[in-house]
Tab-separated table of C-alpha atoms in Angstrom:
chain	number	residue	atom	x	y	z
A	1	UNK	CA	2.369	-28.359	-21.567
A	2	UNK	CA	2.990	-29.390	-24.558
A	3	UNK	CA	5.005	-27.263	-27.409
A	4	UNK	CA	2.810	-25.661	-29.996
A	5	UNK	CA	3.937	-23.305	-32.422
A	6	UNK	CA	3.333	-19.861	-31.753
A	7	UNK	CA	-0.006	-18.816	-34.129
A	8	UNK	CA	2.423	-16.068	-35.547
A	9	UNK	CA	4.646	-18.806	-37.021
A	10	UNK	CA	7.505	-17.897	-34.090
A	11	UNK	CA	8.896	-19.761	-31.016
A	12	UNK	CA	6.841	-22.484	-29.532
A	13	UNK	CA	4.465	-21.433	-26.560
A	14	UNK	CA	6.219	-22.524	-23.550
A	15	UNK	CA	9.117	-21.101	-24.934
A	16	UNK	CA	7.795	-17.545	-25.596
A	17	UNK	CA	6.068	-17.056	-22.619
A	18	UNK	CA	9.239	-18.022	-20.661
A	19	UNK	CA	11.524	-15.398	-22.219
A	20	UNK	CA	8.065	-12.813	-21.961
A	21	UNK	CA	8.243	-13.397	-17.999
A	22	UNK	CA	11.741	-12.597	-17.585
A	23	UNK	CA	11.291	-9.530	-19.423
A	24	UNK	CA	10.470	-5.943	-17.370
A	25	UNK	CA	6.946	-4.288	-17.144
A	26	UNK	CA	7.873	-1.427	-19.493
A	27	UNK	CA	9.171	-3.786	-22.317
A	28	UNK	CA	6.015	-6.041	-21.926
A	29	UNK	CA	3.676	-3.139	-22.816
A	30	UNK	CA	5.464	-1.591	-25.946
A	31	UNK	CA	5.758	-5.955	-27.040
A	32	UNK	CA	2.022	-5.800	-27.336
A	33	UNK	CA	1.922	-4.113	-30.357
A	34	UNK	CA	3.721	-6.540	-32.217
A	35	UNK	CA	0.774	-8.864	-33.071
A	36	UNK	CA	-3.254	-9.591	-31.057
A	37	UNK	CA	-1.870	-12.620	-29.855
A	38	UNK	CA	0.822	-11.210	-28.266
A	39	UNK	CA	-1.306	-8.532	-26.530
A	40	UNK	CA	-3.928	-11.006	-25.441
A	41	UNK	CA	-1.050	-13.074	-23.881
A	42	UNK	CA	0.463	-10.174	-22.382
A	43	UNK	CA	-2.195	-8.756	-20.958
A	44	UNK	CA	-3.979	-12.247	-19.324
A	45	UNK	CA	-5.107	-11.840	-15.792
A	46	UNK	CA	-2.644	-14.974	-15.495
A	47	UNK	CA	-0.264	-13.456	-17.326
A	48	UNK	CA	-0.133	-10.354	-15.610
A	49	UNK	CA	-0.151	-12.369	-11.622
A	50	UNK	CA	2.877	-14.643	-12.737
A	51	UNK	CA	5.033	-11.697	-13.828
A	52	UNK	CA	4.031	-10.239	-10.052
A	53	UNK	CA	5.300	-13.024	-8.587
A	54	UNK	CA	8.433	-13.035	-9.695
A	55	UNK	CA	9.168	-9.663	-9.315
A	56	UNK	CA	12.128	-7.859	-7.473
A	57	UNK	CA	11.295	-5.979	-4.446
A	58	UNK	CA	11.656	-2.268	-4.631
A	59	UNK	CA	11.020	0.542	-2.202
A	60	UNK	CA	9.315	3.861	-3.110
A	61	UNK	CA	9.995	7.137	-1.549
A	62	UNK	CA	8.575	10.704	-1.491
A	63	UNK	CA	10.864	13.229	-0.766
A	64	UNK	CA	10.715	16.738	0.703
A	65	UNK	CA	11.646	18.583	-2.615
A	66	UNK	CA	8.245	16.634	-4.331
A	67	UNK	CA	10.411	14.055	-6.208
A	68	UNK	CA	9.810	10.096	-6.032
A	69	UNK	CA	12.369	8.009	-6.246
A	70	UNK	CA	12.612	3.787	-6.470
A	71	UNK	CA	15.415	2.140	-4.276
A	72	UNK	CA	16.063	-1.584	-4.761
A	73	UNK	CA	15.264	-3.207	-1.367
A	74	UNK	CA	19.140	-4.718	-0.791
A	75	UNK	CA	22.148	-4.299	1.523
A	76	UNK	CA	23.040	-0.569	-0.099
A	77	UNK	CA	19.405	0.673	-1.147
A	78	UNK	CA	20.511	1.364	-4.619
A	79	UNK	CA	18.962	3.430	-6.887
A	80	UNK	CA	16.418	1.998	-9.136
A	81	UNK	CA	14.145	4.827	-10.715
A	82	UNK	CA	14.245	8.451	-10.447
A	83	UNK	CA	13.875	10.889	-13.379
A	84	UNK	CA	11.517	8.434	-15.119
A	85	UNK	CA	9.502	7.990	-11.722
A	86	UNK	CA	6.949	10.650	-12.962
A	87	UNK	CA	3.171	12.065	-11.233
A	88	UNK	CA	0.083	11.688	-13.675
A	89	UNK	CA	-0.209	14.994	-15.672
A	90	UNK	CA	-1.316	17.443	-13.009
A	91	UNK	CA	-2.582	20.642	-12.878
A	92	UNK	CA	-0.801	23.498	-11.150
A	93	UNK	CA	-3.422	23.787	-7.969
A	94	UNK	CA	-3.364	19.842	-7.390
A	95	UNK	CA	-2.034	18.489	-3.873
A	96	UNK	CA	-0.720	14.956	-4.587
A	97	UNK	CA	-0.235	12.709	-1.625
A	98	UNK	CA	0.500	8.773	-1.660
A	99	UNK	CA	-2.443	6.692	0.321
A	100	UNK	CA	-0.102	3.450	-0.309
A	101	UNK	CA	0.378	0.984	-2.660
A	102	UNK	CA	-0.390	-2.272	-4.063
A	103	UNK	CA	1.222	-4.445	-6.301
A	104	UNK	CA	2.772	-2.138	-7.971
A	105	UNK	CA	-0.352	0.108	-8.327
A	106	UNK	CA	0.181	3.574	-6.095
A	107	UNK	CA	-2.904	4.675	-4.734
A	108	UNK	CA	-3.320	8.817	-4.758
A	109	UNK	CA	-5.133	11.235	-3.242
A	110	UNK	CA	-5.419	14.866	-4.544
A	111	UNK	CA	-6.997	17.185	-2.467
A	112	UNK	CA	-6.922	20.588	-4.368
A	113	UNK	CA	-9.271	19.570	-7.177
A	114	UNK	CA	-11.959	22.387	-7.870
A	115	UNK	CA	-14.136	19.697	-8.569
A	116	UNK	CA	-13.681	17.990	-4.726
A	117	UNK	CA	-11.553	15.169	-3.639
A	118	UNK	CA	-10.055	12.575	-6.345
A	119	UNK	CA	-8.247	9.020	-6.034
A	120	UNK	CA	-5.510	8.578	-8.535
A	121	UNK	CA	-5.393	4.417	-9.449
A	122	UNK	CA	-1.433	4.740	-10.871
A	123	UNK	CA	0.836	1.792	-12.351
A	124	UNK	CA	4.288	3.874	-13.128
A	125	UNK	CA	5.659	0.920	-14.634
A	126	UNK	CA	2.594	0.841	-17.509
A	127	UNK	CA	1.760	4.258	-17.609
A	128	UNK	CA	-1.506	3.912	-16.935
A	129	UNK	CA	-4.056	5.294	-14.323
A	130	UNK	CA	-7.843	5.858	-13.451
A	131	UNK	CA	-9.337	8.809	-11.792
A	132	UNK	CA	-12.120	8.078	-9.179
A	133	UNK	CA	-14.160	11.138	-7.964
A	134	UNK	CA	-14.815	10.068	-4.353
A	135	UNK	CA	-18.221	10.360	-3.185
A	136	UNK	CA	-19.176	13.714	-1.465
A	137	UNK	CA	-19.324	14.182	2.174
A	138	UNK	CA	-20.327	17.096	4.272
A	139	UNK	CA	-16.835	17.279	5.554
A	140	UNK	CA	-14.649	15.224	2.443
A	141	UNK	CA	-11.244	15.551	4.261
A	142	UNK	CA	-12.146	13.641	7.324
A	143	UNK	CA	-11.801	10.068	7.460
A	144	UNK	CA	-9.790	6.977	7.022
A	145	UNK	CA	-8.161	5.913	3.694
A	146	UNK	CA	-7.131	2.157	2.589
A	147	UNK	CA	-6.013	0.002	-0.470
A	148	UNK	CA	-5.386	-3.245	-1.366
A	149	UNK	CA	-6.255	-6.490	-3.312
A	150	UNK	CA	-8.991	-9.357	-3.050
A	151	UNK	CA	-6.771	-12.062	-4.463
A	152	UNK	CA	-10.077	-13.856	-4.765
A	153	UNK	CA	-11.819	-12.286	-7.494
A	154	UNK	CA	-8.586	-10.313	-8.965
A	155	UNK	CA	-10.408	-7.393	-7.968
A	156	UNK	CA	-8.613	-3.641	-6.647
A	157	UNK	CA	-10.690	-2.053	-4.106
A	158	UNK	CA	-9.957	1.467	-2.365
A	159	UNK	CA	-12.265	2.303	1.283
A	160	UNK	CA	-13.248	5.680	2.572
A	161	UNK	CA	-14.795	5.334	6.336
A	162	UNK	CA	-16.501	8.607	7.101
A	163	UNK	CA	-15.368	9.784	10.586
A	164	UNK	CA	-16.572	11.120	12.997
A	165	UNK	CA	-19.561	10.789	11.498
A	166	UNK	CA	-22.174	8.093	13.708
A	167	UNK	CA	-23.289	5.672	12.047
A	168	UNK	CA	-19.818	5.751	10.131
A	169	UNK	CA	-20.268	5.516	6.900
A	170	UNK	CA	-18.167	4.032	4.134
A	171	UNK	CA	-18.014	3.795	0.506
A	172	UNK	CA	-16.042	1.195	-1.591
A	173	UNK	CA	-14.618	1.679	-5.293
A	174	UNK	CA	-14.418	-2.028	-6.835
A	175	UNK	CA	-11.936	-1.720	-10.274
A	176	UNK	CA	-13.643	-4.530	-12.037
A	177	UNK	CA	-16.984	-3.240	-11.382
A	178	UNK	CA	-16.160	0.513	-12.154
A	179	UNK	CA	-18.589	1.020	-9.422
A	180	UNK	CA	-18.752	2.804	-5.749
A	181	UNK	CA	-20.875	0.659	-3.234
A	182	UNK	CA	-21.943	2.355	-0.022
A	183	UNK	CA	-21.176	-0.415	3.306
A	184	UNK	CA	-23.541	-0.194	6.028
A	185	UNK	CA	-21.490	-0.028	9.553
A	186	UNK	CA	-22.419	-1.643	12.491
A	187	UNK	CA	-23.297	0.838	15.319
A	188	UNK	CA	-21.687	-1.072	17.614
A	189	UNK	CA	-18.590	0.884	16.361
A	190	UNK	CA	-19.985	4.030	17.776
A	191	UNK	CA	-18.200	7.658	16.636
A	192	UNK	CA	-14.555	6.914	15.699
A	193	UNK	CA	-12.102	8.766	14.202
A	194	UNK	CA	-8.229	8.473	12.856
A	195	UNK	CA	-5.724	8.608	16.450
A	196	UNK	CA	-3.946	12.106	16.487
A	197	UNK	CA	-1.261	12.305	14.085
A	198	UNK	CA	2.258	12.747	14.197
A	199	UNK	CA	2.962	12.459	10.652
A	200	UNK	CA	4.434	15.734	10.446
A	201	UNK	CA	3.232	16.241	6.393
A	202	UNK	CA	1.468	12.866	6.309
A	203	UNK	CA	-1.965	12.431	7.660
A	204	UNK	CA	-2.639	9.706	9.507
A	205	UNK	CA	-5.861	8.632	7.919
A	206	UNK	CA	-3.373	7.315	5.663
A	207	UNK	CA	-2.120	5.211	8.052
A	208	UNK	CA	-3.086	1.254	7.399
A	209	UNK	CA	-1.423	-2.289	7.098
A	210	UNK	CA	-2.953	-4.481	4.733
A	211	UNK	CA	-2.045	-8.012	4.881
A	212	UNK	CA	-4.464	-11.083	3.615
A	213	UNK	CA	-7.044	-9.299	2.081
A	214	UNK	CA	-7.663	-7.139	4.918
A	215	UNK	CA	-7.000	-4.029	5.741
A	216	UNK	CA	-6.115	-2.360	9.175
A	217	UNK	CA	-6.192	0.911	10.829
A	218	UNK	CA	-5.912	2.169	14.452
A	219	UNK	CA	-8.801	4.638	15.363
A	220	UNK	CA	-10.128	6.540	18.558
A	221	UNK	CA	-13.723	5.676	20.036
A	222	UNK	CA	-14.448	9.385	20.478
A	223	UNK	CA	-17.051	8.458	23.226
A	224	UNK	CA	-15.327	6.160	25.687
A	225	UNK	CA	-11.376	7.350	25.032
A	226	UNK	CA	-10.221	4.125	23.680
A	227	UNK	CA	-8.582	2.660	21.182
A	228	UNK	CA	-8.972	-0.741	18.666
A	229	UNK	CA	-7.943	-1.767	15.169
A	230	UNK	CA	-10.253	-1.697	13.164
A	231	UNK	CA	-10.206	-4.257	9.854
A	232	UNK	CA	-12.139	-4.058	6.066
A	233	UNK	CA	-11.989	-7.454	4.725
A	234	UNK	CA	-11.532	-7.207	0.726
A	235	UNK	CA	-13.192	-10.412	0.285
A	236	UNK	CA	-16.551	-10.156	1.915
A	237	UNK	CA	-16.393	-6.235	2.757
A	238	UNK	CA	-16.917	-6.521	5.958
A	239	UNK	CA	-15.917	-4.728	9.053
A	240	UNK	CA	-14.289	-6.107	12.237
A	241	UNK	CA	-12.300	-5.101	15.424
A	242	UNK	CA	-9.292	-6.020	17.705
A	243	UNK	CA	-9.314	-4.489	20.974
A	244	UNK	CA	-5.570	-3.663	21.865
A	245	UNK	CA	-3.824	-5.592	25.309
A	246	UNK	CA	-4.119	-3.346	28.784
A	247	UNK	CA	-0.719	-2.012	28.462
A	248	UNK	CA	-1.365	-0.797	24.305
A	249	UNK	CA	-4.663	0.733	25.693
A	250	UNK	CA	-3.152	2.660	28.235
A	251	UNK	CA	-0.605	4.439	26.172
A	252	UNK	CA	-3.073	6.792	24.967
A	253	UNK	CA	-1.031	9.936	24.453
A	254	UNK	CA	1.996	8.276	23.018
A	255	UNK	CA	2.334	8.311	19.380
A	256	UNK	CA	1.903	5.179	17.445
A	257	UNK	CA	1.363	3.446	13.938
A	258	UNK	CA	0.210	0.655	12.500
A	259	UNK	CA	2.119	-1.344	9.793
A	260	UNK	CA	3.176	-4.700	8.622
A	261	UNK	CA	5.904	-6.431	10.350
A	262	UNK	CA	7.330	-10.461	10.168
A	263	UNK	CA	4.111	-11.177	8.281
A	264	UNK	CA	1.910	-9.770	11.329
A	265	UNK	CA	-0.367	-6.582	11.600
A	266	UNK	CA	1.368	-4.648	14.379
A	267	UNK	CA	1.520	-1.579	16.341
A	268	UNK	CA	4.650	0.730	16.213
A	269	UNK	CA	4.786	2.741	20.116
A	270	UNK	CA	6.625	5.505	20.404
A	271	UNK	CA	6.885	5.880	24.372
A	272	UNK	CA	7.737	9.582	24.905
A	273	UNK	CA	7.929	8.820	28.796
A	274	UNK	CA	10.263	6.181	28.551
A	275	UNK	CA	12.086	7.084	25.551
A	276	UNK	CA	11.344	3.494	23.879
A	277	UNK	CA	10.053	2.636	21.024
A	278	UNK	CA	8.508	-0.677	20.562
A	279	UNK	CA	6.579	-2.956	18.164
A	280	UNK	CA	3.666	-5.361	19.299
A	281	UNK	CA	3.020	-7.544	17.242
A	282	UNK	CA	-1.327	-9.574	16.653
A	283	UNK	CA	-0.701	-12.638	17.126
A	284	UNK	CA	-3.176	-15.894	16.472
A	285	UNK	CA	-3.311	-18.821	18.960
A	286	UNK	CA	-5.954	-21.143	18.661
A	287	UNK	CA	-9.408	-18.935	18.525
A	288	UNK	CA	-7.705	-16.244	20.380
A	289	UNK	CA	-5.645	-12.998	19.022
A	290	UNK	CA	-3.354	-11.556	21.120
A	291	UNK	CA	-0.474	-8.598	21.331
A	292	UNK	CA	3.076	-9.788	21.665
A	293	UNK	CA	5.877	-7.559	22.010
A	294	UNK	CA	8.921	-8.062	19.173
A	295	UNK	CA	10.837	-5.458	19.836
A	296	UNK	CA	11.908	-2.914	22.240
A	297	UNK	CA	14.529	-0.433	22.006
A	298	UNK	CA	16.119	2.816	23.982
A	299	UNK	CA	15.996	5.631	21.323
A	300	UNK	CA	15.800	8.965	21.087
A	301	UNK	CA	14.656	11.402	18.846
A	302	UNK	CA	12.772	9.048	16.624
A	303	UNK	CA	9.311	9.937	14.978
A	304	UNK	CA	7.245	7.023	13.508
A	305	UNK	CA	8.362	3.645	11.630
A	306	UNK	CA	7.250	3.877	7.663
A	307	UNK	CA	8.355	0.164	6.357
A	308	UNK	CA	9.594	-3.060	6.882
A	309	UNK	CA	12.559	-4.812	4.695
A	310	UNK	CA	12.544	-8.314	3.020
A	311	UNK	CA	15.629	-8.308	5.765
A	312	UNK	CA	13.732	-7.262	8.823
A	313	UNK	CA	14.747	-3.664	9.087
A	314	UNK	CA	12.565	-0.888	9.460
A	315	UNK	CA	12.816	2.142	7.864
A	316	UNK	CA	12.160	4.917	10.621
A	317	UNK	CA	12.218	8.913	10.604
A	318	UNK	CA	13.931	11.343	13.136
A	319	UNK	CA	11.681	13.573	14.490
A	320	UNK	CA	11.376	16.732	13.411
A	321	UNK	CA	13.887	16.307	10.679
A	322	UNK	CA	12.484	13.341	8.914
A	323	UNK	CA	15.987	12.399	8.090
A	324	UNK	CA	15.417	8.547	7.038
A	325	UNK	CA	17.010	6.048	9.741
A	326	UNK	CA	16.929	2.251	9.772
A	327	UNK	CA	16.619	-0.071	13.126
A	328	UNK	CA	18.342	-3.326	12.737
A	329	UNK	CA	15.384	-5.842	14.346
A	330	UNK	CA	17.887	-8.200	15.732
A	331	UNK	CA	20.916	-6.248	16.855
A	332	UNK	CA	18.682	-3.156	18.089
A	333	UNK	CA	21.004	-0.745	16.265
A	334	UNK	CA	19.805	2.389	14.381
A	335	UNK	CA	22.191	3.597	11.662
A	336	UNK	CA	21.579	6.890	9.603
A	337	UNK	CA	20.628	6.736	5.946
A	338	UNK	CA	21.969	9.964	4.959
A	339	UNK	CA	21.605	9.461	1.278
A	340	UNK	CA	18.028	9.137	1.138
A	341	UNK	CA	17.479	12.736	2.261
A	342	UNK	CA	14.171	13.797	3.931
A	343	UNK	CA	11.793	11.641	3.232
A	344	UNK	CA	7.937	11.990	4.294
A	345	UNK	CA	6.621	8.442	2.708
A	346	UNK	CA	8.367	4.901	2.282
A	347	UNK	CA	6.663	1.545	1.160
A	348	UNK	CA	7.051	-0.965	-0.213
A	349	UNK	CA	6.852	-1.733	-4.334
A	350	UNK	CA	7.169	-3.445	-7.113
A	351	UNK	CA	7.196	-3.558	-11.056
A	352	UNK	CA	3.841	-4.922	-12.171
A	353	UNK	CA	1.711	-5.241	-15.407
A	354	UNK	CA	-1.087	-4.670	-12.634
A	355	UNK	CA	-4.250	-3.009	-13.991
A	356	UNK	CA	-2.749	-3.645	-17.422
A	357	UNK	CA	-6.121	-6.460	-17.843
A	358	UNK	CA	-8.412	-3.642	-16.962
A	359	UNK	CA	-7.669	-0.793	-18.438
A	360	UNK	CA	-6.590	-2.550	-22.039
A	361	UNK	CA	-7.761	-1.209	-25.286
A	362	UNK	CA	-10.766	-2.590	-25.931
A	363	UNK	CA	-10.352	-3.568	-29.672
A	364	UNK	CA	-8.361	-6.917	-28.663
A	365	UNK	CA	-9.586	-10.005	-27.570
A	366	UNK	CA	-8.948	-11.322	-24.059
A	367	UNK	CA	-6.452	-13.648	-22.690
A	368	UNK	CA	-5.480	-17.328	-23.772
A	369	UNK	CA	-4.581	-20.829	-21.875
A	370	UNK	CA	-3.477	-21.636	-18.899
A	371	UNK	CA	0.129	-21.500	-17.679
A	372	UNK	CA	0.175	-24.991	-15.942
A	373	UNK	CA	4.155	-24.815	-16.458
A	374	UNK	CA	4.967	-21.253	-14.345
A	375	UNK	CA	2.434	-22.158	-11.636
């Protein structure tokens, strides 16, 4: 690219927008203010997805006494975040409760409203959010939650699927469109419904790994006793299923999860027969998918795995205590984390201008060139 002057009579281009990238989320948005041209800049779409890409992986935690706190994700789990690491305003009767996250944007439910179920749309690190009123259901507090990003058309989306209701029914929230759009569900998918939880304090309709665009969750077919994975593709929203391997399908009274692990959608088992726990990885070969086990371990007393590291670890609870424990992946050793207290929710986060293009004031223009020199 070459070097132009700044139109404010500063730094050339290149050489602002390099110092503007190194700079954190919370600086970029007070920085707006100091001229339109550094706002539009700021908040570009491309902007806004090179600053995400360079950012430092964090981990976010809820804790038992209703307090968040951000860890960085290294050998010691330092602290990042805490007493700035504030809820949306809230009113005294709301019930808060973390669906996930997604580029740095935390996705909310809140369950005590007067007014029925709401989604909280929350980037901490830009103090901004958007309030969705979900749809109303017969029964609003069944189902299965998700949320994640089309990379495609820089689009947020959060899914409800209606269960058990037959046909299931599901309703998508699109944050460039400010619009819900009702999906029609094949009814090949017959009645299912979220697998019985043992999320002591976290439901397992919150229970999903998104990876690709596509989100997963592991549900009951009410009518035949099984279980599959069943996927929400961001890009084309549209539904699909994995049927789980003869020995996954057989463990139906054990307790598992789905989550993301070495860049694979996979299935935590927690064998209470056997006192294992193991992770099964979906695996793609050729035209086929198939279940292959990574890990297998001889442990006790654990509940349900909650993340995995940039290192490979995975952040685990004790059961019933939800003290927070961590399973190497390669030596097979599970070490207390005593410092992080009880903890009911971990994922993974980072600091993002995310949302920051949408939910701008309206009075500046939008964003400028390309960034041919960060790509």
């Amino acid at each position: 690219m070459a070097e132009t002057v700044d139109r404010d009579g500063g730094l050339p281009e290149d050489l602002l927008i390099t110092i503007l990238m190194a700079l954190p989320a919370k600086c970029l948005v007070r920085f707006r203010s100091v001229s339109k041209y550094w706002n539009s800049l700021i908040t570009s779409t491309e902007f806004i997805n090179i600053h995400l890409a360079q950012a430092q992986p964090l981990l976010l935690f809820h804790h038992y006494n209703q307090s968040y706190s951000l860890r960085l994700d290294n050998e010691s789990l330092d602290m990042w975040s805490n007493s700035e690491f504030e809820l949306p305003s809230k009113r005294e009767d709301d019930d808060f409760q973390i669906i996930g996250s997604c580029n740095g944007v935390i996705c909310i439910l809140n369950t005590l409203q007067d007014h029925g179920q709401s989604i909280i749309l929350w980037n901490p690190s830009i103090g901004k959010s958007l309030n969705l009123v979900l749809p109303r259901l017969s029964d609003p507090f069944r189902g299965i939650f998700g949320f994640g990003f089309n990379r495609q058309s820089n689009d947020y989306k959060f899914v409800r699927v209606a269960t058990p209701h037959y046909p299931v029914g599901c309703h998508v929230y699109s944050v460039k469109k400010r619009s819900w759009k009702a999906i029609d569900v094949s009814p090949a998918l017959g009645c299912i419904k979220p697998i019985p939880s043992v999320l002591w304090g976290r439901s397992s309709s919150y229970n999903y790994a998104f990876l690709n665009g596509v989100l997963h969750w592991i549900v009951d077919r009410e009518e035949f006793g099984s279980r599959f994975v069943l996927s929400f593709d961001l890009r084309n929203d549209s539904f699909g299923k994995v049927m789980l391997s003869p020995y996954l399908a057989s463990k139906l009274d054990e307790w598992m999860s789905i989550l993301v692990y070495d860049n694979s959608v996979s299935l935590f088992l927690n064998d209470l027969d056997t006192r294992y726990i193991e992770i099964w990885a979906l695996k793609k070969y050729g035209a086929m998918k198939l279940w292959a086990r990574k890990i297998r371990i001889n442990a006790v007393g654990i509940g349900l795995a909650m993340v995995c590291r940039q290192n490979g670890e995975i952040l685990m609870t004790r059961y019933p205590s939800d003290e927070v424990v961590s399973c190497d992946s390669q030596s097979k050793e599970i070490r207390d984390l005593k410092k992080l207290g009880l903890s009911d929710y971990a994922g993974s986060f980072v600091e993002s201008l995310a949302l920051l293009d949408e939910l701008k004031e309206p009075s500046f223009t939008s964003a400028v060139s390309s960034f041919k020199c960060f790509h």
